Amino acid sequence: MSTAELTESPKLGPLYLKAAATAPLRRGASAEEDLPGTEYVRSDVPVDREHLAEYNRICGFGTRDELPLTYPHITSFPLAVRLMTDRDFPFPLVGLVHVANSITRHEPLLVTDTLTQRVRLAGPRPHPKGIQFDVVTETGVGGRTVWTETSTYLHRGARNESAPRQEDIAEIEAGQPTAVWKLPGDLGRRYAAVSGDRNPIHLHPLTAKAFGFPRTIAHGMWSAARCLAAFEGRLPTACTVDVEFAKPVLLPSRVEFTERTAPDSAEKSFALHSTAGRTHLRGRLHRNEAGDAA
């Protein structure tokens, strides 16, 4: 693996233009092929307090010195896009589907921390609907790794019914929700402005329809963040959260959040459903040994 040090965050606008221009040239890859071995590293990453405050408002977090569990995903996202627009990356960026996400926190990150973030690729491997791969991110403070993330993406291709399915998080039945949230039609544009994720399916009904959606859809990582905001003040110090993204959340809409705790368990389950009972997201939150009780 080769390591490339970046002194500033990649500019997402030019990267998206590059992704659109090179999409026809990207041939894809099989599950037997290795992905590029580049790792991008950015050190001395400060936390922008105004940006953090806007992220907190959009995702439902309160104002605290502790960073939301999902926030390092935002600061590392430009590095991930840089990886997925490099010349030797085989898949077109537009059209990739974010199917799952896993975050492990060893200790809380604070707004006063200066971060070092490392991003690399892993995989690919078969998926029933194509090929999936991971973007792996490590965030460090003071020379120690305190936060890791695996974002799993799907490149749609030939169906492979023998491939293992992603779904391994227990389903929660719809009904009797813990909370109901009303989502505005401009949520995708608002989250795109703070996250940098300007996939056209999130921005305008016309561009969403061009990709087969009846309306704009919410970002999966907004859904994950909004669910975790419901646990604010109750998250263990050291924890792992796994989420799987199922049906997209159309905007505007109303969604139902449900959380469950198994008796004598260090694990909580949660889900996001439509009011018609369709599952948008399923997740689990696990207290790691070094953490406090949830």
CSV table of C-alpha atoms in Angstrom, one decimal:
chain,number,residue,atom,x,y,z
A,1,MET,CA,0.0,0.0,0.0
A,2,SER,CA,1.3,3.5,-0.9
A,3,THR,CA,0.5,6.4,1.4
A,4,ALA,CA,-0.1,9.9,0.1
A,5,GLU,CA,-0.1,12.9,2.5
A,6,LEU,CA,-2.5,15.7,1.7
A,7,THR,CA,-2.0,19.1,3.2
A,8,GLU,CA,-5.6,20.3,2.5
A,9,SER,CA,-9.0,18.8,2.0
A,10,PRO,CA,-9.7,17.9,-1.7
A,11,LYS,CA,-12.1,20.2,-3.4
A,12,LEU,CA,-15.3,18.3,-4.1
A,13,GLY,CA,-16.6,20.4,-7.0
A,14,PRO,CA,-13.7,19.5,-9.4
A,15,LEU,CA,-13.8,15.9,-8.2
A,16,TYR,CA,-17.5,15.6,-9.1
A,17,LEU,CA,-16.8,17.0,-12.5
A,18,LYS,CA,-14.0,14.5,-13.0
A,19,ALA,CA,-16.3,11.7,-11.8
A,20,ALA,CA,-18.9,12.6,-14.5
A,21,ALA,CA,-16.4,13.0,-17.2
A,22,THR,CA,-14.6,9.7,-16.6
A,23,ALA,CA,-17.7,7.5,-15.8
A,24,PRO,CA,-17.9,6.0,-19.3
A,25,LEU,CA,-14.2,5.0,-19.0
A,26,ARG,CA,-14.5,3.0,-15.8
A,27,ARG,CA,-14.9,-0.7,-16.7
A,28,GLY,CA,-15.8,-2.0,-13.3
A,29,ALA,CA,-14.0,-4.9,-11.5
A,30,SER,CA,-14.7,-8.5,-10.5
A,31,ALA,CA,-14.7,-9.8,-7.0
A,32,GLU,CA,-11.3,-11.4,-7.6
A,33,GLU,CA,-9.5,-8.1,-8.6
A,34,ASP,CA,-7.7,-5.9,-6.1
A,35,LEU,CA,-8.7,-2.3,-5.7
A,36,PRO,CA,-6.1,0.4,-5.8
A,37,GLY,CA,-3.8,0.3,-2.8
A,38,THR,CA,-3.5,4.0,-2.2
A,39,GLU,CA,-4.1,5.4,1.3
A,40,TYR,CA,-4.7,9.1,1.7
A,41,VAL,CA,-3.7,10.8,5.0
A,42,ARG,CA,-4.6,14.3,6.2
A,43,SER,CA,-3.1,15.5,9.4
A,44,ASP,CA,-3.8,18.5,11.6
A,45,VAL,CA,-7.5,18.6,10.7
A,46,PRO,CA,-9.3,21.2,12.9
A,47,VAL,CA,-13.0,21.1,13.8
A,48,ASP,CA,-14.9,24.1,12.3
A,49,ARG,CA,-17.3,25.1,15.1
A,50,GLU,CA,-19.7,26.8,12.7
A,51,HIS,CA,-19.8,23.8,10.4
A,52,LEU,CA,-20.3,21.5,13.3
A,53,ALA,CA,-23.2,23.6,14.6
A,54,GLU,CA,-24.9,23.5,11.2
A,55,TYR,CA,-24.4,19.7,11.0
A,56,ASN,CA,-25.9,19.3,14.5
A,57,ARG,CA,-28.9,21.4,13.6
A,58,ILE,CA,-29.7,19.4,10.4
A,59,CYS,CA,-29.1,16.0,12.1
A,60,GLY,CA,-30.9,16.7,15.4
A,61,PHE,CA,-27.8,16.7,17.7
A,62,GLY,CA,-27.5,19.2,20.6
A,63,THR,CA,-24.7,21.6,21.1
A,64,ARG,CA,-21.9,19.8,23.0
A,65,ASP,CA,-18.1,19.8,23.2
A,66,GLU,CA,-18.2,16.1,22.2
A,67,LEU,CA,-18.4,15.4,18.4
A,68,PRO,CA,-21.4,13.4,17.2
A,69,LEU,CA,-20.5,9.8,16.5
A,70,THR,CA,-21.0,10.3,12.7
A,71,TYR,CA,-19.2,13.7,12.4
A,72,PRO,CA,-15.7,12.3,11.4
A,73,HIS,CA,-17.4,10.8,8.4
A,74,ILE,CA,-18.1,14.3,7.2
A,75,THR,CA,-14.5,15.6,7.6
A,76,SER,CA,-13.0,12.5,5.9
A,77,PHE,CA,-15.6,12.4,3.0
A,78,PRO,CA,-13.5,14.4,0.6
A,79,LEU,CA,-10.6,11.9,1.0
A,80,ALA,CA,-13.0,9.1,0.2
A,81,VAL,CA,-14.2,10.9,-3.0
A,82,ARG,CA,-10.6,11.5,-4.0
A,83,LEU,CA,-10.0,7.8,-3.8
A,84,MET,CA,-13.1,6.9,-5.8
A,85,THR,CA,-12.3,9.4,-8.6
A,86,ASP,CA,-8.6,8.4,-9.0
A,87,ARG,CA,-7.7,7.1,-12.5
A,88,ASP,CA,-7.2,3.5,-11.3
A,89,PHE,CA,-10.5,3.3,-9.4
A,90,PRO,CA,-12.6,0.9,-11.5
A,91,PHE,CA,-16.2,1.9,-10.7
A,92,PRO,CA,-18.1,5.1,-11.7
A,93,LEU,CA,-18.8,7.2,-8.6
A,94,VAL,CA,-22.3,8.2,-9.8
A,95,GLY,CA,-24.5,5.2,-9.3
A,96,LEU,CA,-22.7,3.6,-6.4
A,97,VAL,CA,-25.1,2.7,-3.6
A,98,HIS,CA,-24.2,3.1,0.1
A,99,VAL,CA,-25.6,-0.1,1.6
A,100,ALA,CA,-24.0,-0.3,5.0
A,101,ASN,CA,-21.9,1.5,7.5
A,102,SER,CA,-20.1,0.5,10.7
A,103,ILE,CA,-18.4,2.9,13.2
A,104,THR,CA,-16.4,2.1,16.2
A,105,ARG,CA,-15.5,4.7,18.8
A,106,HIS,CA,-12.8,3.9,21.3
A,107,GLU,CA,-13.1,7.3,23.1
A,108,PRO,CA,-15.1,10.5,22.5
A,109,LEU,CA,-13.7,13.1,20.1
A,110,LEU,CA,-13.9,16.8,21.2
A,111,VAL,CA,-14.5,20.0,19.3
A,112,THR,CA,-11.0,21.1,20.5
A,113,ASP,CA,-9.3,18.0,19.1
A,114,THR,CA,-7.0,18.2,16.0
A,115,LEU,CA,-7.6,15.1,13.9
A,116,THR,CA,-5.5,12.8,11.7
A,117,GLN,CA,-7.6,10.9,9.2
A,118,ARG,CA,-6.5,8.0,7.0
A,119,VAL,CA,-8.7,6.6,4.2
A,120,ARG,CA,-8.2,3.5,2.1
A,121,LEU,CA,-10.2,0.9,0.0
A,122,ALA,CA,-10.9,-2.8,0.8
A,123,GLY,CA,-12.5,-5.5,-1.2
A,124,PRO,CA,-14.1,-6.0,-3.6
A,125,ARG,CA,-16.4,-9.0,-2.9
A,126,PRO,CA,-19.6,-10.4,-4.4
A,127,HIS,CA,-23.1,-9.1,-3.6
A,128,PRO,CA,-26.3,-10.5,-4.9
A,129,LYS,CA,-26.8,-7.4,-7.0
A,130,GLY,CA,-23.3,-6.8,-8.2
A,131,ILE,CA,-19.9,-6.1,-6.5
A,132,GLN,CA,-19.5,-4.4,-3.1
A,133,PHE,CA,-16.4,-2.8,-1.6
A,134,ASP,CA,-15.4,-0.8,1.5
A,135,VAL,CA,-14.0,2.6,2.2
A,136,VAL,CA,-12.1,2.3,5.5
A,137,THR,CA,-11.4,5.4,7.6
A,138,GLU,CA,-9.3,5.8,10.7
A,139,THR,CA,-9.3,8.9,12.8
A,140,GLY,CA,-6.6,9.6,15.3
A,141,VAL,CA,-5.8,12.1,18.0
A,142,GLY,CA,-2.4,12.5,19.5
A,143,GLY,CA,-1.0,9.5,17.8
A,144,ARG,CA,-3.7,7.0,18.9
A,145,THR,CA,-6.6,5.8,16.8
A,146,VAL,CA,-9.8,6.6,18.5
A,147,TRP,CA,-12.5,6.2,15.7
A,148,THR,CA,-12.8,3.8,12.8
A,149,GLU,CA,-15.4,3.5,10.1
A,150,THR,CA,-16.2,1.1,7.3
A,151,SER,CA,-18.6,2.4,4.6
A,152,THR,CA,-19.8,-0.4,2.3
A,153,TYR,CA,-20.8,0.6,-1.3
A,154,LEU,CA,-22.5,-1.5,-4.0
A,155,HIS,CA,-21.7,-1.3,-7.7
A,156,ARG,CA,-24.8,-2.7,-9.4
A,157,GLY,CA,-24.1,-5.4,-12.0
A,158,ALA,CA,-25.0,-9.0,-12.9
A,159,ARG,CA,-27.2,-10.7,-10.3
A,160,ASN,CA,-25.4,-13.3,-8.2
A,161,GLU,CA,-27.9,-15.3,-6.1
A,162,SER,CA,-25.1,-17.3,-4.5
A,163,ALA,CA,-23.4,-14.3,-3.0
A,164,PRO,CA,-23.8,-13.7,0.7
A,165,ARG,CA,-26.4,-11.2,1.6
A,166,GLN,CA,-25.5,-8.1,3.6
A,167,GLU,CA,-28.5,-8.2,5.9
A,168,ASP,CA,-27.5,-9.6,9.3
A,169,ILE,CA,-29.0,-7.1,11.6
A,170,ALA,CA,-32.3,-8.2,13.2
A,171,GLU,CA,-35.4,-6.7,11.8
A,172,ILE,CA,-37.7,-4.6,14.1
A,173,GLU,CA,-41.3,-4.7,13.3
A,174,ALA,CA,-43.0,-1.4,12.3
A,175,GLY,CA,-45.6,0.1,14.6
A,176,GLN,CA,-45.4,1.5,18.1
A,177,PRO,CA,-42.5,3.8,17.3
A,178,THR,CA,-40.3,5.6,19.8
A,179,ALA,CA,-40.5,8.8,17.8
A,180,VAL,CA,-42.0,10.2,14.5
A,181,TRP,CA,-40.1,12.7,12.4
A,182,LYS,CA,-41.5,14.9,9.6
A,183,LEU,CA,-38.8,15.4,6.9
A,184,PRO,CA,-39.0,18.5,4.7
A,185,GLY,CA,-38.6,18.3,0.9
A,186,ASP,CA,-35.3,20.3,1.0
A,187,LEU,CA,-33.6,18.0,3.5
A,188,GLY,CA,-31.4,16.5,0.8
A,189,ARG,CA,-30.1,19.9,-0.3
A,190,ARG,CA,-29.5,21.1,3.2
A,191,TYR,CA,-27.6,18.0,4.2
A,192,ALA,CA,-25.6,18.1,0.9
A,193,ALA,CA,-24.5,21.6,1.7
A,194,VAL,CA,-23.0,20.6,5.1
A,195,SER,CA,-21.8,17.1,4.1
A,196,GLY,CA,-20.4,17.8,0.6
A,197,ASP,CA,-22.3,14.7,-0.7
A,198,ARG,CA,-24.0,16.3,-3.8
A,199,ASN,CA,-25.3,13.1,-5.4
A,200,PRO,CA,-28.0,14.4,-7.8
A,201,ILE,CA,-30.6,11.9,-6.3
A,202,HIS,CA,-30.6,14.1,-3.2
A,203,LEU,CA,-30.8,17.5,-4.8
A,204,HIS,CA,-33.9,18.0,-7.0
A,205,PRO,CA,-36.9,15.9,-8.1
A,206,LEU,CA,-35.9,16.1,-11.8
A,207,THR,CA,-32.4,14.7,-11.2
A,208,ALA,CA,-33.7,12.1,-8.8
A,209,LYS,CA,-36.2,11.0,-11.5
A,210,ALA,CA,-33.3,10.7,-14.0
A,211,PHE,CA,-31.9,7.9,-11.7
A,212,GLY,CA,-35.3,6.2,-11.3
A,213,PHE,CA,-36.6,7.8,-8.1
A,214,PRO,CA,-40.1,9.4,-8.0
A,215,ARG,CA,-38.7,12.2,-5.7
A,216,THR,CA,-35.5,13.3,-4.0
A,217,ILE,CA,-34.3,10.9,-1.3
A,218,ALA,CA,-32.5,11.5,2.0
A,219,HIS,CA,-28.9,10.6,2.4
A,220,GLY,CA,-28.3,7.4,4.2
A,221,MET,CA,-25.8,9.0,6.5
A,222,TRP,CA,-28.3,11.6,7.5
A,223,SER,CA,-30.7,8.8,8.4
A,224,ALA,CA,-28.0,7.1,10.5
A,225,ALA,CA,-27.0,10.4,12.2
A,226,ARG,CA,-30.6,11.3,13.0
A,227,CYS,CA,-31.1,7.9,14.6
A,228,LEU,CA,-28.0,8.2,16.7
A,229,ALA,CA,-29.1,11.7,17.7
A,230,ALA,CA,-32.0,10.0,19.4
A,231,PHE,CA,-29.4,8.2,21.7
A,232,GLU,CA,-27.6,11.4,22.6
A,233,GLY,CA,-26.5,11.4,26.2
A,234,ARG,CA,-26.9,7.6,26.3
A,235,LEU,CA,-24.1,6.4,24.1
A,236,PRO,CA,-21.4,4.4,25.7
A,237,THR,CA,-17.9,5.9,25.8
A,238,ALA,CA,-16.6,3.0,23.7
A,239,CYS,CA,-19.1,1.6,21.3
A,240,THR,CA,-19.8,0.2,17.8
A,241,VAL,CA,-22.8,1.1,15.7
A,242,ASP,CA,-23.7,-0.9,12.6
A,243,VAL,CA,-26.4,0.2,10.1
A,244,GLU,CA,-27.8,-1.3,6.9
A,245,PHE,CA,-29.6,0.9,4.5
A,246,ALA,CA,-32.7,-0.7,3.0
A,247,LYS,CA,-35.5,1.3,1.1
A,248,PRO,CA,-34.6,4.9,0.4
A,249,VAL,CA,-36.4,7.7,2.3
A,250,LEU,CA,-38.4,9.8,-0.2
A,251,LEU,CA,-38.7,13.5,0.5
A,252,PRO,CA,-40.9,15.0,1.9
A,253,SER,CA,-42.2,12.3,4.2
A,254,ARG,CA,-42.8,11.2,7.7
A,255,VAL,CA,-40.7,8.4,9.2
A,256,GLU,CA,-40.9,6.3,12.4
A,257,PHE,CA,-37.9,5.7,14.7
A,258,THR,CA,-38.0,2.6,17.0
A,259,GLU,CA,-35.4,1.4,19.5
A,260,ARG,CA,-35.3,-1.8,21.4
A,261,THR,CA,-33.1,-3.2,24.1
A,262,ALA,CA,-32.8,-6.9,24.7
A,263,PRO,CA,-32.9,-8.0,28.4
A,264,ASP,CA,-29.4,-8.4,30.0
A,265,SER,CA,-27.8,-7.2,26.8
A,266,ALA,CA,-25.1,-4.7,25.9
A,267,GLU,CA,-26.8,-4.2,22.6
A,268,LYS,CA,-29.6,-2.0,21.4
A,269,SER,CA,-31.4,-2.4,18.1
A,270,PHE,CA,-33.1,0.4,16.2
A,271,ALA,CA,-34.9,1.0,12.9
A,272,LEU,CA,-36.3,3.6,10.7
A,273,HIS,CA,-39.6,2.9,8.9
A,274,SER,CA,-42.0,4.6,6.7
A,275,THR,CA,-45.5,5.2,8.0
A,276,ALA,CA,-46.6,2.4,5.7
A,277,GLY,CA,-44.2,0.0,7.4
A,278,ARG,CA,-41.4,-0.2,4.9
A,279,THR,CA,-37.9,-0.5,6.4
A,280,HIS,CA,-35.5,2.3,5.6
A,281,LEU,CA,-32.7,1.5,8.0
A,282,ARG,CA,-31.9,-1.2,10.6
A,283,GLY,CA,-29.2,-0.8,13.1
A,284,ARG,CA,-27.6,-2.0,16.3
A,285,LEU,CA,-25.6,-0.2,18.9
A,286,HIS,CA,-23.1,-2.3,21.0
A,287,ARG,CA,-21.3,-1.3,24.1
A,288,ASN,CA,-17.6,-2.3,23.9
A,289,GLU,CA,-15.9,-3.6,27.0
A,290,ALA,CA,-14.1,-0.3,27.8
A,291,GLY,CA,-17.3,1.7,27.6
A,292,ASP,CA,-20.0,2.8,30.0
A,293,ALA,CA,-23.5,1.3,30.0
A,294,ALA,CA,-25.9,2.5,27.4
